[in-house]
Amino acid sequence: MEKENTVKFKSRQFAIDIINLYKSLVENKKEYVLSKQVLRSGTSIGANVVEAEAGISKRDFLAKMYIALKECCETEFWLDIMHETQYIDENSFNDLMPKCSGLKKMLTSITKSTKEALEQHK
């Protein structure tokens, strides 16, 4: 069983939350464009983390983690925009944004330490 504090576990849980947000936006708001964007970026975080774990080298691992970080930044953007335009309510925003920000911090730390380790072995 995965530990609940791992980036893999948290990104998977976040993807589930994003899928549920997407379903709600489509069903209740009949919103299909912005919701598809946040669905793609929000679920891509975990997909890239899983790909990174299967990387063929440290550089491959780092590249996938950077992609996960970029997707996380994009997801923050979409959540903020959807909150500002009232597609998502205050409760949803206050639930999802800290989770996304937490993932961003984890991914930033992972990419920074991996990059430093690679540079030391040059």
mmCIF file of C-alpha atoms in Angstrom:
data_model
loop_
_atom_site.group_PDB
_atom_site.id
_atom_site.type_symbol
_atom_site.label_atom_id
_atom_site.label_comp_id
_atom_site.label_asym_id
_atom_site.label_seq_id
_atom_site.Cartn_x
_atom_site.Cartn_y
_atom_site.Cartn_z
ATOM 1 C CA MET A 1 0.000 0.000 0.000
ATOM 2 C CA GLU A 2 1.310 3.419 -0.931
ATOM 3 C CA LYS A 3 2.110 5.928 1.753
ATOM 4 C CA GLU A 4 -0.366 8.788 1.818
ATOM 5 C CA ASN A 5 2.342 11.431 1.669
ATOM 6 C CA THR A 6 3.951 10.357 -1.580
ATOM 7 C CA VAL A 7 3.635 12.498 -4.675
ATOM 8 C CA LYS A 8 2.252 9.476 -6.528
ATOM 9 C CA PHE A 9 -0.542 8.958 -4.002
ATOM 10 C CA LYS A 10 -1.393 12.656 -3.732
ATOM 11 C CA SER A 11 -1.388 13.201 -7.495
ATOM 12 C CA ARG A 12 -3.696 10.200 -7.939
ATOM 13 C CA GLN A 13 -6.111 11.510 -5.302
ATOM 14 C CA PHE A 14 -5.969 14.949 -6.898
ATOM 15 C CA ALA A 15 -6.774 13.446 -10.318
ATOM 16 C CA ILE A 16 -9.874 11.837 -8.810
ATOM 17 C CA ASP A 17 -10.925 15.196 -7.359
ATOM 18 C CA ILE A 18 -10.397 16.847 -10.748
ATOM 19 C CA ILE A 19 -12.447 14.162 -12.513
ATOM 20 C CA ASN A 20 -15.264 14.755 -10.039
ATOM 21 C CA LEU A 21 -15.011 18.518 -10.637
ATOM 22 C CA TYR A 22 -15.170 17.902 -14.382
ATOM 23 C CA LYS A 23 -18.269 15.726 -14.037
ATOM 24 C CA SER A 24 -19.942 18.385 -11.896
ATOM 25 C CA LEU A 25 -19.112 21.203 -14.312
ATOM 26 C CA VAL A 26 -20.448 19.260 -17.273
ATOM 27 C CA GLU A 27 -23.611 18.090 -15.493
ATOM 28 C CA ASN A 28 -24.497 21.213 -13.509
ATOM 29 C CA LYS A 29 -23.039 24.101 -15.497
ATOM 30 C CA LYS A 30 -23.069 22.569 -18.982
ATOM 31 C CA GLU A 31 -19.477 23.812 -19.250
ATOM 32 C CA TYR A 32 -17.310 21.830 -21.655
ATOM 33 C CA VAL A 33 -14.294 23.927 -22.683
ATOM 34 C CA LEU A 34 -12.660 25.096 -19.446
ATOM 35 C CA SER A 35 -13.627 21.887 -17.692
ATOM 36 C CA LYS A 36 -11.841 19.839 -20.367
ATOM 37 C CA GLN A 37 -8.706 21.957 -19.934
ATOM 38 C CA VAL A 38 -8.571 21.447 -16.158
ATOM 39 C CA LEU A 39 -9.374 17.755 -16.634
ATOM 40 C CA ARG A 40 -6.412 17.320 -18.981
ATOM 41 C CA SER A 41 -3.869 19.240 -16.921
ATOM 42 C CA GLY A 42 -5.107 18.008 -13.524
ATOM 43 C CA THR A 43 -5.002 14.341 -14.444
ATOM 44 C CA SER A 44 -1.751 14.701 -16.377
ATOM 45 C CA ILE A 45 0.133 15.486 -13.165
ATOM 46 C CA GLY A 46 -0.280 11.959 -11.831
ATOM 47 C CA ALA A 47 0.181 10.339 -15.212
ATOM 48 C CA ASN A 48 3.576 12.014 -15.592
ATOM 49 C CA VAL A 49 4.593 11.072 -12.048
ATOM 50 C CA VAL A 50 3.842 7.424 -12.854
ATOM 51 C CA GLU A 51 5.782 7.733 -16.123
ATOM 52 C CA ALA A 52 8.699 9.269 -14.230
ATOM 53 C CA GLU A 53 8.856 6.288 -11.882
ATOM 54 C CA ALA A 54 9.276 4.058 -14.926
ATOM 55 C CA GLY A 55 11.933 6.311 -16.434
ATOM 56 C CA ILE A 56 14.904 4.686 -18.110
ATOM 57 C CA SER A 57 17.364 7.138 -16.583
ATOM 58 C CA LYS A 58 17.604 9.902 -13.987
ATOM 59 C CA ARG A 59 17.355 12.426 -16.816
ATOM 60 C CA ASP A 60 14.167 10.771 -18.086
ATOM 61 C CA PHE A 61 12.796 10.802 -14.516
ATOM 62 C CA LEU A 62 13.616 14.504 -14.213
ATOM 63 C CA ALA A 63 12.042 15.375 -17.566
ATOM 64 C CA LYS A 64 8.750 13.680 -16.630
ATOM 65 C CA MET A 65 8.724 15.322 -13.198
ATOM 66 C CA TYR A 66 9.236 18.705 -14.860
ATOM 67 C CA ILE A 67 6.253 17.989 -17.106
ATOM 68 C CA ALA A 68 4.183 17.072 -14.036
ATOM 69 C CA LEU A 69 5.245 20.363 -12.433
ATOM 70 C CA LYS A 70 4.268 22.332 -15.544
ATOM 71 C CA GLU A 71 0.869 20.602 -15.633
ATOM 72 C CA CYS A 72 0.407 21.443 -11.979
ATOM 73 C CA CYS A 73 1.091 25.130 -12.679
ATOM 74 C CA GLU A 74 -1.403 25.023 -15.542
ATOM 75 C CA THR A 75 -4.012 23.430 -13.286
ATOM 76 C CA GLU A 76 -3.563 26.217 -10.737
ATOM 77 C CA PHE A 77 -4.214 28.697 -13.539
ATOM 78 C CA TRP A 78 -7.446 26.972 -14.623
ATOM 79 C CA LEU A 79 -8.714 26.636 -11.057
ATOM 80 C CA ASP A 80 -8.042 30.319 -10.424
ATOM 81 C CA ILE A 81 -9.767 31.399 -13.651
ATOM 82 C CA MET A 82 -12.779 29.171 -13.010
ATOM 83 C CA HIS A 83 -13.049 30.520 -9.470
ATOM 84 C CA GLU A 84 -12.807 34.139 -10.639
ATOM 85 C CA THR A 85 -15.530 33.550 -13.229
ATOM 86 C CA GLN A 86 -17.688 31.642 -10.733
ATOM 87 C CA TYR A 87 -17.649 28.344 -12.566
ATOM 88 C CA ILE A 88 -16.459 26.800 -9.317
ATOM 89 C CA ASP A 89 -17.631 27.935 -5.926
ATOM 90 C CA GLU A 90 -15.558 29.037 -2.960
ATOM 91 C CA ASN A 91 -15.732 25.613 -1.269
ATOM 92 C CA SER A 92 -14.484 23.746 -4.334
ATOM 93 C CA PHE A 93 -11.727 26.268 -4.882
ATOM 94 C CA ASN A 94 -10.663 26.165 -1.228
ATOM 95 C CA ASP A 95 -10.563 22.370 -1.383
ATOM 96 C CA LEU A 96 -8.683 21.978 -4.673
ATOM 97 C CA MET A 97 -6.229 24.876 -4.746
ATOM 98 C CA PRO A 98 -4.304 23.900 -1.571
ATOM 99 C CA LYS A 99 -4.009 20.333 -2.866
ATOM 100 C CA CYS A 100 -2.655 21.614 -6.166
ATOM 101 C CA SER A 101 -0.262 23.990 -4.408
ATOM 102 C CA GLY A 102 0.933 21.149 -2.176
ATOM 103 C CA LEU A 103 1.651 19.003 -5.228
ATOM 104 C CA LYS A 104 3.496 21.914 -6.799
ATOM 105 C CA LYS A 105 5.721 22.226 -3.727
ATOM 106 C CA MET A 106 6.468 18.505 -3.747
ATOM 107 C CA LEU A 107 7.241 18.480 -7.461
ATOM 108 C CA THR A 108 9.418 21.567 -7.167
ATOM 109 C CA SER A 109 11.407 19.895 -4.399
ATOM 110 C CA ILE A 110 11.756 16.650 -6.359
ATOM 111 C CA THR A 111 12.896 18.383 -9.541
ATOM 112 C CA LYS A 112 15.324 20.624 -7.680
ATOM 113 C CA SER A 113 16.965 17.803 -5.715
ATOM 114 C CA THR A 114 17.105 15.505 -8.763
ATOM 115 C CA LYS A 115 18.669 18.231 -10.886
ATOM 116 C CA GLU A 116 21.251 18.943 -8.167
ATOM 117 C CA ALA A 117 22.094 15.234 -7.905
ATOM 118 C CA LEU A 118 22.559 14.990 -11.659
ATOM 119 C CA GLU A 119 24.806 18.041 -11.716
ATOM 120 C CA GLN A 120 27.004 16.584 -8.963
ATOM 121 C CA HIS A 121 27.616 13.463 -11.050
ATOM 122 C CA LYS A 122 28.805 15.321 -14.141
#
